[in-house]
Every structure is written in structure tokens, then in C-alpha cells.
Amino acid sequence: MTQGANPVRRLAFWSIPLAFAVLGLKLGAWHLTGSVALLSDGLESIVNVIAALIAFFVIAYAHKPADDDHPYGHSKAEYFSAVIEGVLIVLAALMIVRAAWPAILDPEPIEAPVSGLVVNGIASVINGLWAWLLIRVGRSHRSPALQADGHHILSDVVTSGGVIVGLILALALKMPILDPLLALVVACNVLWQGWKVISSSVNGLMDRAIDPVEEGRIRDVIAVNASGAIEAHDIKTRIAGAMRFVEFHLVVDGHMTVEESHEICDRLEGVIKRAVPGVAVTIHVEPGHKAKDEGVLIK
């Protein structure tokens, strides 16, 4: 496996067989019981399988080094994976509604409920642990695709928990109509999760600014480590997958030599990269009369 030491690509790879295993367990639970709610849970897991396949190939592409055609790298490709996953989530919700509607018109009793619920519960525990791992690693390595996959699987866990509780109530109250109604509730939750994944990913494609806390850290770093300069202004930031981009204008004395101003820029670039890993820094040097009142004053 060529992804080797890269934890993001490694987790994306192992998400594929795990998604197939969970799908098998959930479809097995549906087969045991005939429950429409469990079928809806299984249909959502089909999306997990497709999403895992897409995420693996997109993450592999996103981690390719920059080239002549993509000088800023390929990291934005991860957002496309997340958008596609969001669309698939919406399609899964529509499939659930289609499966639930006939059962609402003609509800049927649930068979072998205990066995089905146990199997579904095992699948949920596996999903919960895996979702936690995907989200944790995705955040630490700034992988939108891995985080989207983790949040989707986590929503699947919540859905499964609701299904299990609902089916227990349906059995206790002897009201089989609760089964397809619960499936519709699952569909609404799936639609909501799909919307969140799509909106978050589109926001990333629109060059969203980095987190305000990180931007504040960058401003502090500039103020403390740009000795020899006058001030910095027009600080702009953006996110592209795992990459962070920062650019700003640095005002220096008009009589300063190119070499002296370049030394300040090199020092600043190194400190910013240590403060915010994975950041690319662009600095435009300007003479003293270009200073602005709203700029960051150098301490």
C-alpha cells in the first residue's frame, strides 16, 4: 500500500473494508427483522461505502505535490469529495423515504427483533469508534474529506441509536406503524447532515479565511518578530484543504537595502510557519510612506 506512513491516506484506505463490513451487519439486521427503520439505516450505510471509496482516491490525489499545472498543490480536491458525499447523503434520504412510504400505508409486525437490534448495535459501536478516529485525525491533519467522512459516520451512529430506541418503543407499545414513521425521522436527520457537509465544503471552495484564533496568532507573531520594519497591513488569509495561505504588505524604511528587508521577511516567514504549520507566506515589501493607520505596529 503506497500511502505508507501518511495517516490520512491510511485511514481513508481502511474506511473502505470497514464500511463494507458495517453495511453487511446492518443489512443482516434488516433481513432478520424486516424492519423498514433498519432498512433505512442500511441504505445510509451504502452511502458510507461509496463515500469511503471516493474519499480514498480524492485524498490520494489531494496529497500529490505541486506541479506546473497546479503550483499551489492539489489539496482543494478534498472539498470535492466532501461535496459529493453530501449529495450522496441527500440521495440516501430520498431512498429511505421511498422505502418507508409503503410501510406507512400498510405497516407489518417486526420479526426476530432482539437478534436484529443486537446486530445493528454491534455495527453502531464499530461506526462510533471509527468516526471518532476519523474526526480526530482529520482535524489534526486538516483533512476536509476525512472530517466529512467522520461526521457522516457519526450521524449514522446517532441515527442507529434513534432507530434502536424507536424500535424498542414500537415493540413495547405494539405499534408497528412507529417503524416506518421512525424511518422518516431518520430521513430528515440524514438530509440535515447532508446539508451541513455540502455547505461546509462549498465554503472551503470559496477560499474562506483561516480561523480567527490562528489569524490573531499570525498578527501577534508579525508584531513581535518583525523588528526593523515599521508596520504590516492588508493581511489576508485563506484555506485550501490542508494548506493555509497568508499574504501581507510589510512597510520598512525607504532607505533600507533590499538585503536588509529580505532578512526581515525570511525571519518572519520562518516564525509564522512554526506558529501555524502548513502555511505558505507571501510578503510584499513597501517604503515608509505606504504605512496605514489600521496596520499591525511592530513592537
PDB file of N, CA and C in Angstrom, residues 83-178:
ATOM      1  N   VAL A  83     -18.250  17.455  -1.010  1.00  0.00           N
ATOM      2  CA  VAL A  83     -19.478  17.876  -1.691  1.00  0.00           C
ATOM      3  C   VAL A  83     -20.210  16.661  -2.259  1.00  0.00           C
ATOM      4  N   ILE A  84     -19.453  15.763  -2.919  1.00  0.00           N
ATOM      5  CA  ILE A  84     -20.061  14.557  -3.478  1.00  0.00           C
ATOM      6  C   ILE A  84     -20.695  13.718  -2.374  1.00  0.00           C
ATOM      7  N   GLU A  85     -20.012  13.609  -1.238  1.00  0.00           N
ATOM      8  CA  GLU A  85     -20.560  12.843  -0.120  1.00  0.00           C
ATOM      9  C   GLU A  85     -21.860  13.474   0.370  1.00  0.00           C
ATOM     10  N   GLY A  86     -21.908  14.796   0.414  1.00  0.00           N
ATOM     11  CA  GLY A  86     -23.138  15.460   0.828  1.00  0.00           C
ATOM     12  C   GLY A  86     -24.296  15.166  -0.115  1.00  0.00           C
ATOM     13  N   VAL A  87     -24.018  15.170  -1.414  1.00  0.00           N
ATOM     14  CA  VAL A  87     -25.059  14.849  -2.405  1.00  0.00           C
ATOM     15  C   VAL A  87     -25.537  13.407  -2.223  1.00  0.00           C
ATOM     16  N   LEU A  88     -24.606  12.494  -1.983  1.00  0.00           N
ATOM     17  CA  LEU A  88     -24.974  11.089  -1.784  1.00  0.00           C
ATOM     18  C   LEU A  88     -25.833  10.918  -0.527  1.00  0.00           C
ATOM     19  N   ILE A  89     -25.529  11.709   0.501  1.00  0.00           N
ATOM     20  CA  ILE A  89     -26.321  11.648   1.731  1.00  0.00           C
ATOM     21  C   ILE A  89     -27.771  12.047   1.442  1.00  0.00           C
ATOM     22  N   VAL A  90     -27.944  13.096   0.646  1.00  0.00           N
ATOM     23  CA  VAL A  90     -29.295  13.535   0.276  1.00  0.00           C
ATOM     24  C   VAL A  90     -30.017  12.434  -0.511  1.00  0.00           C
ATOM     25  N   LEU A  91     -29.316  11.788  -1.450  1.00  0.00           N
ATOM     26  CA  LEU A  91     -29.922  10.692  -2.210  1.00  0.00           C
ATOM     27  C   LEU A  91     -30.322   9.547  -1.287  1.00  0.00           C
ATOM     28  N   ALA A  92     -29.498   9.271  -0.275  1.00  0.00           N
ATOM     29  CA  ALA A  92     -29.829   8.212   0.683  1.00  0.00           C
ATOM     30  C   ALA A  92     -31.124   8.551   1.418  1.00  0.00           C
ATOM     31  N   ALA A  93     -31.303   9.825   1.769  1.00  0.00           N
ATOM     32  CA  ALA A  93     -32.525  10.240   2.459  1.00  0.00           C
ATOM     33  C   ALA A  93     -33.751   9.997   1.579  1.00  0.00           C
ATOM     34  N   LEU A  94     -33.627  10.298   0.293  1.00  0.00           N
ATOM     35  CA  LEU A  94     -34.742  10.069  -0.626  1.00  0.00           C
ATOM     36  C   LEU A  94     -35.055   8.574  -0.761  1.00  0.00           C
ATOM     37  N   MET A  95     -34.015   7.752  -0.764  1.00  0.00           N
ATOM     38  CA  MET A  95     -34.218   6.298  -0.813  1.00  0.00           C
ATOM     39  C   MET A  95     -34.952   5.801   0.432  1.00  0.00           C
ATOM     40  N   ILE A  96     -34.623   6.383   1.571  1.00  0.00           N
ATOM     41  CA  ILE A  96     -35.271   5.993   2.823  1.00  0.00           C
ATOM     42  C   ILE A  96     -36.760   6.335   2.785  1.00  0.00           C
ATOM     43  N   VAL A  97     -37.072   7.538   2.287  1.00  0.00           N
ATOM     44  CA  VAL A  97     -38.477   7.953   2.189  1.00  0.00           C
ATOM     45  C   VAL A  97     -39.248   7.002   1.280  1.00  0.00           C
ATOM     46  N   ARG A  98     -38.617   6.643   0.162  1.00  0.00           N
ATOM     47  CA  ARG A  98     -39.276   5.728  -0.785  1.00  0.00           C
ATOM     48  C   ARG A  98     -39.549   4.371  -0.139  1.00  0.00           C
ATOM     49  N   ALA A  99     -38.604   3.896   0.693  1.00  0.00           N
ATOM     50  CA  ALA A  99     -38.791   2.598   1.346  1.00  0.00           C
ATOM     51  C   ALA A  99     -39.823   2.668   2.462  1.00  0.00           C
ATOM     52  N   ALA A 100     -39.926   3.811   3.125  1.00  0.00           N
ATOM     53  CA  ALA A 100     -40.805   3.929   4.290  1.00  0.00           C
ATOM     54  C   ALA A 100     -42.266   4.155   3.921  1.00  0.00           C
ATOM     55  N   TRP A 101     -42.519   4.841   2.808  1.00  0.00           N
ATOM     56  CA  TRP A 101     -43.896   5.234   2.493  1.00  0.00           C
ATOM     57  C   TRP A 101     -44.865   4.045   2.360  1.00  0.00           C
ATOM     58  N   PRO A 102     -44.519   2.999   1.604  1.00  0.00           N
ATOM     59  CA  PRO A 102     -45.457   1.853   1.527  1.00  0.00           C
ATOM     60  C   PRO A 102     -45.724   1.219   2.897  1.00  0.00           C
ATOM     61  N   ALA A 103     -44.705   1.197   3.770  1.00  0.00           N
ATOM     62  CA  ALA A 103     -44.888   0.598   5.092  1.00  0.00           C
ATOM     63  C   ALA A 103     -45.791   1.454   5.974  1.00  0.00           C
ATOM     64  N   ILE A 104     -45.828   2.760   5.723  1.00  0.00           N
ATOM     65  CA  ILE A 104     -46.752   3.613   6.468  1.00  0.00           C
ATOM     66  C   ILE A 104     -48.193   3.291   6.084  1.00  0.00           C
ATOM     67  N   LEU A 105     -48.403   3.062   4.789  1.00  0.00           N
ATOM     68  CA  LEU A 105     -49.742   2.731   4.314  1.00  0.00           C
ATOM     69  C   LEU A 105     -50.181   1.335   4.768  1.00  0.00           C
ATOM     70  N   ASP A 106     -49.204   0.432   4.913  1.00  0.00           N
ATOM     71  CA  ASP A 106     -49.529  -0.943   5.310  1.00  0.00           C
ATOM     72  C   ASP A 106     -48.449  -1.482   6.259  1.00  0.00           C
ATOM     73  N   PRO A 107     -48.459  -1.050   7.524  1.00  0.00           N
ATOM     74  CA  PRO A 107     -47.417  -1.480   8.471  1.00  0.00           C
ATOM     75  C   PRO A 107     -47.485  -2.969   8.761  1.00  0.00           C
ATOM     76  N   GLU A 108     -46.310  -3.599   8.934  1.00  0.00           N
ATOM     77  CA  GLU A 108     -46.229  -5.027   9.226  1.00  0.00           C
ATOM     78  C   GLU A 108     -45.460  -5.232  10.526  1.00  0.00           C
ATOM     79  N   PRO A 109     -45.783  -6.312  11.255  1.00  0.00           N
ATOM     80  CA  PRO A 109     -45.064  -6.581  12.510  1.00  0.00           C
ATOM     81  C   PRO A 109     -43.601  -6.919  12.270  1.00  0.00           C
ATOM     82  N   ILE A 110     -42.760  -6.655  13.275  1.00  0.00           N
ATOM     83  CA  ILE A 110     -41.319  -6.892  13.181  1.00  0.00           C
ATOM     84  C   ILE A 110     -41.012  -8.300  13.674  1.00  0.00           C
ATOM     85  N   GLU A 111     -40.161  -9.016  12.927  1.00  0.00           N
ATOM     86  CA  GLU A 111     -39.781 -10.382  13.292  1.00  0.00           C
ATOM     87  C   GLU A 111     -38.384 -10.391  13.920  1.00  0.00           C
ATOM     88  N   ALA A 112     -38.136 -11.360  14.789  1.00  0.00           N
ATOM     89  CA  ALA A 112     -36.820 -11.556  15.434  1.00  0.00           C
ATOM     90  C   ALA A 112     -36.201 -10.235  15.867  1.00  0.00           C
ATOM     91  N   PRO A 113     -36.905  -9.428  16.644  1.00  0.00           N
ATOM     92  CA  PRO A 113     -36.410  -8.078  16.958  1.00  0.00           C
ATOM     93  C   PRO A 113     -35.113  -8.054  17.748  1.00  0.00           C
ATOM     94  N   VAL A 114     -34.974  -8.974  18.725  1.00  0.00           N
ATOM     95  CA  VAL A 114     -33.791  -8.935  19.586  1.00  0.00           C
ATOM     96  C   VAL A 114     -32.518  -9.173  18.779  1.00  0.00           C
ATOM     97  N   SER A 115     -32.530 -10.200  17.931  1.00  0.00           N
ATOM     98  CA  SER A 115     -31.346 -10.523  17.116  1.00  0.00           C
ATOM     99  C   SER A 115     -30.976  -9.357  16.205  1.00  0.00           C
ATOM    100  N   GLY A 116     -31.991  -8.772  15.571  1.00  0.00           N
ATOM    101  CA  GLY A 116     -31.727  -7.658  14.662  1.00  0.00           C
ATOM    102  C   GLY A 116     -31.153  -6.456  15.368  1.00  0.00           C
ATOM    103  N   LEU A 117     -31.693  -6.136  16.549  1.00  0.00           N
ATOM    104  CA  LEU A 117     -31.206  -4.984  17.293  1.00  0.00           C
ATOM    105  C   LEU A 117     -29.780  -5.194  17.797  1.00  0.00           C
ATOM    106  N   VAL A 118     -29.448  -6.428  18.192  1.00  0.00           N
ATOM    107  CA  VAL A 118     -28.090  -6.728  18.652  1.00  0.00           C
ATOM    108  C   VAL A 118     -27.094  -6.540  17.520  1.00  0.00           C
ATOM    109  N   VAL A 119     -27.432  -7.076  16.345  1.00  0.00           N
ATOM    110  CA  VAL A 119     -26.538  -6.950  15.174  1.00  0.00           C
ATOM    111  C   VAL A 119     -26.353  -5.478  14.807  1.00  0.00           C
ATOM    112  N   ASN A 120     -27.460  -4.731  14.796  1.00  0.00           N
ATOM    113  CA  ASN A 120     -27.379  -3.313  14.471  1.00  0.00           C
ATOM    114  C   ASN A 120     -26.566  -2.552  15.520  1.00  0.00           C
ATOM    115  N   GLY A 121     -26.696  -2.949  16.785  1.00  0.00           N
ATOM    116  CA  GLY A 121     -25.934  -2.310  17.852  1.00  0.00           C
ATOM    117  C   GLY A 121     -24.438  -2.523  17.699  1.00  0.00           C
ATOM    118  N   ILE A 122     -24.044  -3.740  17.308  1.00  0.00           N
ATOM    119  CA  ILE A 122     -22.619  -4.022  17.077  1.00  0.00           C
ATOM    120  C   ILE A 122     -22.075  -3.121  15.971  1.00  0.00           C
ATOM    121  N   ALA A 123     -22.855  -2.993  14.887  1.00  0.00           N
ATOM    122  CA  ALA A 123     -22.440  -2.126  13.780  1.00  0.00           C
ATOM    123  C   ALA A 123     -22.285  -0.687  14.244  1.00  0.00           C
ATOM    124  N   SER A 124     -23.158  -0.232  15.130  1.00  0.00           N
ATOM    125  CA  SER A 124     -23.110   1.154  15.615  1.00  0.00           C
ATOM    126  C   SER A 124     -21.877   1.407  16.477  1.00  0.00           C
ATOM    127  N   VAL A 125     -21.515   0.440  17.293  1.00  0.00           N
ATOM    128  CA  VAL A 125     -20.320   0.585  18.131  1.00  0.00           C
ATOM    129  C   VAL A 125     -19.072   0.702  17.248  1.00  0.00           C
ATOM    130  N   ILE A 126     -18.982  -0.152  16.229  1.00  0.00           N
ATOM    131  CA  ILE A 126     -17.846  -0.094  15.295  1.00  0.00           C
ATOM    132  C   ILE A 126     -17.795   1.271  14.619  1.00  0.00           C
ATOM    133  N   ASN A 127     -18.943   1.727  14.135  1.00  0.00           N
ATOM    134  CA  ASN A 127     -19.011   3.027  13.472  1.00  0.00           C
ATOM    135  C   ASN A 127     -18.620   4.170  14.402  1.00  0.00           C
ATOM    136  N   GLY A 128     -19.076   4.102  15.654  1.00  0.00           N
ATOM    137  CA  GLY A 128     -18.783   5.175  16.597  1.00  0.00           C
ATOM    138  C   GLY A 128     -17.296   5.326  16.864  1.00  0.00           C
ATOM    139  N   LEU A 129     -16.617   4.210  17.071  1.00  0.00           N
ATOM    140  CA  LEU A 129     -15.177   4.252  17.320  1.00  0.00           C
ATOM    141  C   LEU A 129     -14.429   4.763  16.096  1.00  0.00           C
ATOM    142  N   TRP A 130     -14.856   4.320  14.921  1.00  0.00           N
ATOM    143  CA  TRP A 130     -14.169   4.731  13.690  1.00  0.00           C
ATOM    144  C   TRP A 130     -14.409   6.208  13.390  1.00  0.00           C
ATOM    145  N   ALA A 131     -15.633   6.677  13.621  1.00  0.00           N
ATOM    146  CA  ALA A 131     -15.945   8.092  13.394  1.00  0.00           C
ATOM    147  C   ALA A 131     -15.078   8.975  14.286  1.00  0.00           C
ATOM    148  N   TRP A 132     -14.938   8.591  15.558  1.00  0.00           N
ATOM    149  CA  TRP A 132     -14.096   9.363  16.488  1.00  0.00           C
ATOM    150  C   TRP A 132     -12.661   9.446  15.981  1.00  0.00           C
ATOM    151  N   LEU A 133     -12.135   8.343  15.470  1.00  0.00           N
ATOM    152  CA  LEU A 133     -10.762   8.317  14.974  1.00  0.00           C
ATOM    153  C   LEU A 133     -10.616   9.178  13.723  1.00  0.00           C
ATOM    154  N   LEU A 134     -11.579   9.092  12.797  1.00  0.00           N
ATOM    155  CA  LEU A 134     -11.513   9.875  11.565  1.00  0.00           C
ATOM    156  C   LEU A 134     -11.551  11.372  11.861  1.00  0.00           C
ATOM    157  N   ILE A 135     -12.444  11.783  12.754  1.00  0.00           N
ATOM    158  CA  ILE A 135     -12.567  13.207  13.063  1.00  0.00           C
ATOM    159  C   ILE A 135     -11.307  13.725  13.755  1.00  0.00           C
ATOM    160  N   ARG A 136     -10.781  12.936  14.687  1.00  0.00           N
ATOM    161  CA  ARG A 136      -9.579  13.365  15.427  1.00  0.00           C
ATOM    162  C   ARG A 136      -8.387  13.528  14.487  1.00  0.00           C
ATOM    163  N   VAL A 137      -8.136  12.516  13.650  1.00  0.00           N
ATOM    164  CA  VAL A 137      -7.005  12.585  12.723  1.00  0.00           C
ATOM    165  C   VAL A 137      -7.263  13.628  11.635  1.00  0.00           C
ATOM    166  N   GLY A 138      -8.511  13.721  11.165  1.00  0.00           N
ATOM    167  CA  GLY A 138      -8.846  14.711  10.141  1.00  0.00           C
ATOM    168  C   GLY A 138      -8.598  16.131  10.612  1.00  0.00           C
ATOM    169  N   ARG A 139      -8.924  16.416  11.875  1.00  0.00           N
ATOM    170  CA  ARG A 139      -8.679  17.760  12.413  1.00  0.00           C
ATOM    171  C   ARG A 139      -7.196  18.030  12.582  1.00  0.00           C
ATOM    172  N   SER A 140      -6.478  17.056  13.127  1.00  0.00           N
ATOM    173  CA  SER A 140      -5.051  17.277  13.385  1.00  0.00           C
ATOM    174  C   SER A 140      -4.258  17.428  12.094  1.00  0.00           C
ATOM    175  N   HIS A 141      -4.727  16.781  10.994  1.00  0.00           N
ATOM    176  CA  HIS A 141      -4.022  16.871   9.710  1.00  0.00           C
ATOM    177  C   HIS A 141      -4.758  17.765   8.715  1.00  0.00           C
ATOM    178  N   ARG A 142      -5.812  18.451   9.185  1.00  0.00           N
ATOM    179  CA  ARG A 142      -6.551  19.410   8.369  1.00  0.00           C
ATOM    180  C   ARG A 142      -7.029  18.793   7.064  1.00  0.00           C
ATOM    181  N   SER A 143      -7.738  17.682   7.185  1.00  0.00           N
ATOM    182  CA  SER A 143      -8.260  16.977   6.013  1.00  0.00           C
ATOM    183  C   SER A 143      -9.778  17.126   5.968  1.00  0.00           C
ATOM    184  N   PRO A 144     -10.316  17.992   5.084  1.00  0.00           N
ATOM    185  CA  PRO A 144     -11.771  18.159   4.989  1.00  0.00           C
ATOM    186  C   PRO A 144     -12.496  16.862   4.622  1.00  0.00           C
ATOM    187  N   ALA A 145     -11.902  16.068   3.728  1.00  0.00           N
ATOM    188  CA  ALA A 145     -12.556  14.823   3.301  1.00  0.00           C
ATOM    189  C   ALA A 145     -12.664  13.834   4.454  1.00  0.00           C
ATOM    190  N   LEU A 146     -11.597  13.701   5.235  1.00  0.00           N
ATOM    191  CA  LEU A 146     -11.609  12.750   6.352  1.00  0.00           C
ATOM    192  C   LEU A 146     -12.579  13.218   7.439  1.00  0.00           C
ATOM    193  N   GLN A 147     -12.604  14.531   7.704  1.00  0.00           N
ATOM    194  CA  GLN A 147     -13.536  15.052   8.699  1.00  0.00           C
ATOM    195  C   GLN A 147     -14.982  14.872   8.245  1.00  0.00           C
ATOM    196  N   ALA A 148     -15.258  15.126   6.955  1.00  0.00           N
ATOM    197  CA  ALA A 148     -16.614  14.953   6.436  1.00  0.00           C
ATOM    198  C   ALA A 148     -17.057  13.502   6.563  1.00  0.00           C
ATOM    199  N   ASP A 149     -16.148  12.580   6.252  1.00  0.00           N
ATOM    200  CA  ASP A 149     -16.457  11.161   6.372  1.00  0.00           C
ATOM    201  C   ASP A 149     -16.739  10.793   7.826  1.00  0.00           C
ATOM    202  N   GLY A 150     -15.922  11.325   8.740  1.00  0.00           N
ATOM    203  CA  GLY A 150     -16.111  11.036  10.151  1.00  0.00           C
ATOM    204  C   GLY A 150     -17.430  11.575  10.689  1.00  0.00           C
ATOM    205  N   HIS A 151     -17.778  12.813  10.301  1.00  0.00           N
ATOM    206  CA  HIS A 151     -19.031  13.403  10.777  1.00  0.00           C
ATOM    207  C   HIS A 151     -20.237  12.674  10.194  1.00  0.00           C
ATOM    208  N   HIS A 152     -20.102  12.239   8.938  1.00  0.00           N
ATOM    209  CA  HIS A 152     -21.204  11.480   8.344  1.00  0.00           C
ATOM    210  C   HIS A 152     -21.414  10.160   9.073  1.00  0.00           C
ATOM    211  N   ILE A 153     -20.317   9.456   9.361  1.00  0.00           N
ATOM    212  CA  ILE A 153     -20.431   8.184  10.078  1.00  0.00           C
ATOM    213  C   ILE A 153     -20.979   8.431  11.485  1.00  0.00           C
ATOM    214  N   LEU A 154     -20.577   9.548  12.106  1.00  0.00           N
ATOM    215  CA  LEU A 154     -21.086   9.870  13.438  1.00  0.00           C
ATOM    216  C   LEU A 154     -22.596  10.107  13.400  1.00  0.00           C
ATOM    217  N   SER A 155     -23.066  10.771  12.338  1.00  0.00           N
ATOM    218  CA  SER A 155     -24.516  10.969  12.203  1.00  0.00           C
ATOM    219  C   SER A 155     -25.209   9.634  11.999  1.00  0.00           C
ATOM    220  N   ASP A 156     -24.530   8.703  11.341  1.00  0.00           N
ATOM    221  CA  ASP A 156     -25.059   7.347  11.162  1.00  0.00           C
ATOM    222  C   ASP A 156     -25.222   6.659  12.518  1.00  0.00           C
ATOM    223  N   VAL A 157     -24.256   6.886  13.408  1.00  0.00           N
ATOM    224  CA  VAL A 157     -24.326   6.304  14.761  1.00  0.00           C
ATOM    225  C   VAL A 157     -25.534   6.860  15.519  1.00  0.00           C
ATOM    226  N   VAL A 158     -25.721   8.181  15.422  1.00  0.00           N
ATOM    227  CA  VAL A 158     -26.867   8.810  16.084  1.00  0.00           C
ATOM    228  C   VAL A 158     -28.171   8.256  15.522  1.00  0.00           C
ATOM    229  N   THR A 159     -28.206   8.122  14.191  1.00  0.00           N
ATOM    230  CA  THR A 159     -29.388   7.557  13.537  1.00  0.00           C
ATOM    231  C   THR A 159     -29.672   6.149  14.040  1.00  0.00           C
ATOM    232  N   SER A 160     -28.623   5.322  14.097  1.00  0.00           N
ATOM    233  CA  SER A 160     -28.791   3.942  14.549  1.00  0.00           C
ATOM    234  C   SER A 160     -29.295   3.885  15.981  1.00  0.00           C
ATOM    235  N   GLY A 161     -28.767   4.767  16.826  1.00  0.00           N
ATOM    236  CA  GLY A 161     -29.226   4.808  18.213  1.00  0.00           C
ATOM    237  C   GLY A 161     -30.700   5.160  18.302  1.00  0.00           C
ATOM    238  N   GLY A 162     -31.119   6.136  17.488  1.00  0.00           N
ATOM    239  CA  GLY A 162     -32.530   6.507  17.465  1.00  0.00           C
ATOM    240  C   GLY A 162     -33.411   5.383  16.956  1.00  0.00           C
ATOM    241  N   VAL A 163     -32.913   4.666  15.945  1.00  0.00           N
ATOM    242  CA  VAL A 163     -33.662   3.533  15.392  1.00  0.00           C
ATOM    243  C   VAL A 163     -33.858   2.456  16.452  1.00  0.00           C
ATOM    244  N   ILE A 164     -32.791   2.138  17.168  1.00  0.00           N
ATOM    245  CA  ILE A 164     -32.873   1.080  18.194  1.00  0.00           C
ATOM    246  C   ILE A 164     -33.874   1.455  19.283  1.00  0.00           C
ATOM    247  N   VAL A 165     -33.786   2.709  19.778  1.00  0.00           N
ATOM    248  CA  VAL A 165     -34.708   3.166  20.815  1.00  0.00           C
ATOM    249  C   VAL A 165     -36.151   3.151  20.295  1.00  0.00           C
ATOM    250  N   GLY A 166     -36.330   3.635  19.063  1.00  0.00           N
ATOM    251  CA  GLY A 166     -37.666   3.687  18.477  1.00  0.00           C
ATOM    252  C   GLY A 166     -38.282   2.312  18.288  1.00  0.00           C
ATOM    253  N   LEU A 167     -37.474   1.355  17.839  1.00  0.00           N
ATOM    254  CA  LEU A 167     -37.993   0.004  17.628  1.00  0.00           C
ATOM    255  C   LEU A 167     -38.371  -0.660  18.957  1.00  0.00           C
ATOM    256  N   ILE A 168     -37.583  -0.383  19.989  1.00  0.00           N
ATOM    257  CA  ILE A 168     -37.928  -0.920  21.308  1.00  0.00           C
ATOM    258  C   ILE A 168     -39.283  -0.367  21.753  1.00  0.00           C
ATOM    259  N   LEU A 169     -39.522   0.940  21.509  1.00  0.00           N
ATOM    260  CA  LEU A 169     -40.814   1.537  21.847  1.00  0.00           C
ATOM    261  C   LEU A 169     -41.938   0.924  21.017  1.00  0.00           C
ATOM    262  N   ALA A 170     -41.675   0.718  19.704  1.00  0.00           N
ATOM    263  CA  ALA A 170     -42.695   0.136  18.829  1.00  0.00           C
ATOM    264  C   ALA A 170     -43.097  -1.255  19.309  1.00  0.00           C
ATOM    265  N   LEU A 171     -42.123  -2.032  19.756  1.00  0.00           N
ATOM    266  CA  LEU A 171     -42.400  -3.377  20.257  1.00  0.00           C
ATOM    267  C   LEU A 171     -43.125  -3.327  21.594  1.00  0.00           C
ATOM    268  N   ALA A 172     -42.665  -2.430  22.471  1.00  0.00           N
ATOM    269  CA  ALA A 172     -43.277  -2.341  23.795  1.00  0.00           C
ATOM    270  C   ALA A 172     -44.725  -1.868  23.718  1.00  0.00           C
ATOM    271  N   LEU A 173     -45.000  -0.925  22.809  1.00  0.00           N
ATOM    272  CA  LEU A 173     -46.350  -0.379  22.668  1.00  0.00           C
ATOM    273  C   LEU A 173     -47.203  -1.154  21.678  1.00  0.00           C
ATOM    274  N   LYS A 174     -46.569  -2.135  21.002  1.00  0.00           N
ATOM    275  CA  LYS A 174     -47.254  -2.938  19.976  1.00  0.00           C
ATOM    276  C   LYS A 174     -47.880  -2.044  18.905  1.00  0.00           C
ATOM    277  N   MET A 175     -47.039  -1.124  18.421  1.00  0.00           N
ATOM    278  CA  MET A 175     -47.480  -0.191  17.367  1.00  0.00           C
ATOM    279  C   MET A 175     -46.499  -0.260  16.195  1.00  0.00           C
ATOM    280  N   PRO A 176     -46.699  -1.202  15.264  1.00  0.00           N
ATOM    281  CA  PRO A 176     -45.771  -1.352  14.128  1.00  0.00           C
ATOM    282  C   PRO A 176     -45.677  -0.118  13.240  1.00  0.00           C
ATOM    283  N   ILE A 177     -46.674   0.778  13.289  1.00  0.00           N
ATOM    284  CA  ILE A 177     -46.629   1.990  12.477  1.00  0.00           C
ATOM    285  C   ILE A 177     -45.455   2.884  12.870  1.00  0.00           C
ATOM    286  N   LEU A 178     -44.962   2.738  14.123  1.00  0.00           N
ATOM    287  CA  LEU A 178     -43.824   3.541  14.564  1.00  0.00           C
ATOM    288  C   LEU A 178     -42.554   3.218  13.770  1.00  0.00           C
TER     289      LEU A 178
END
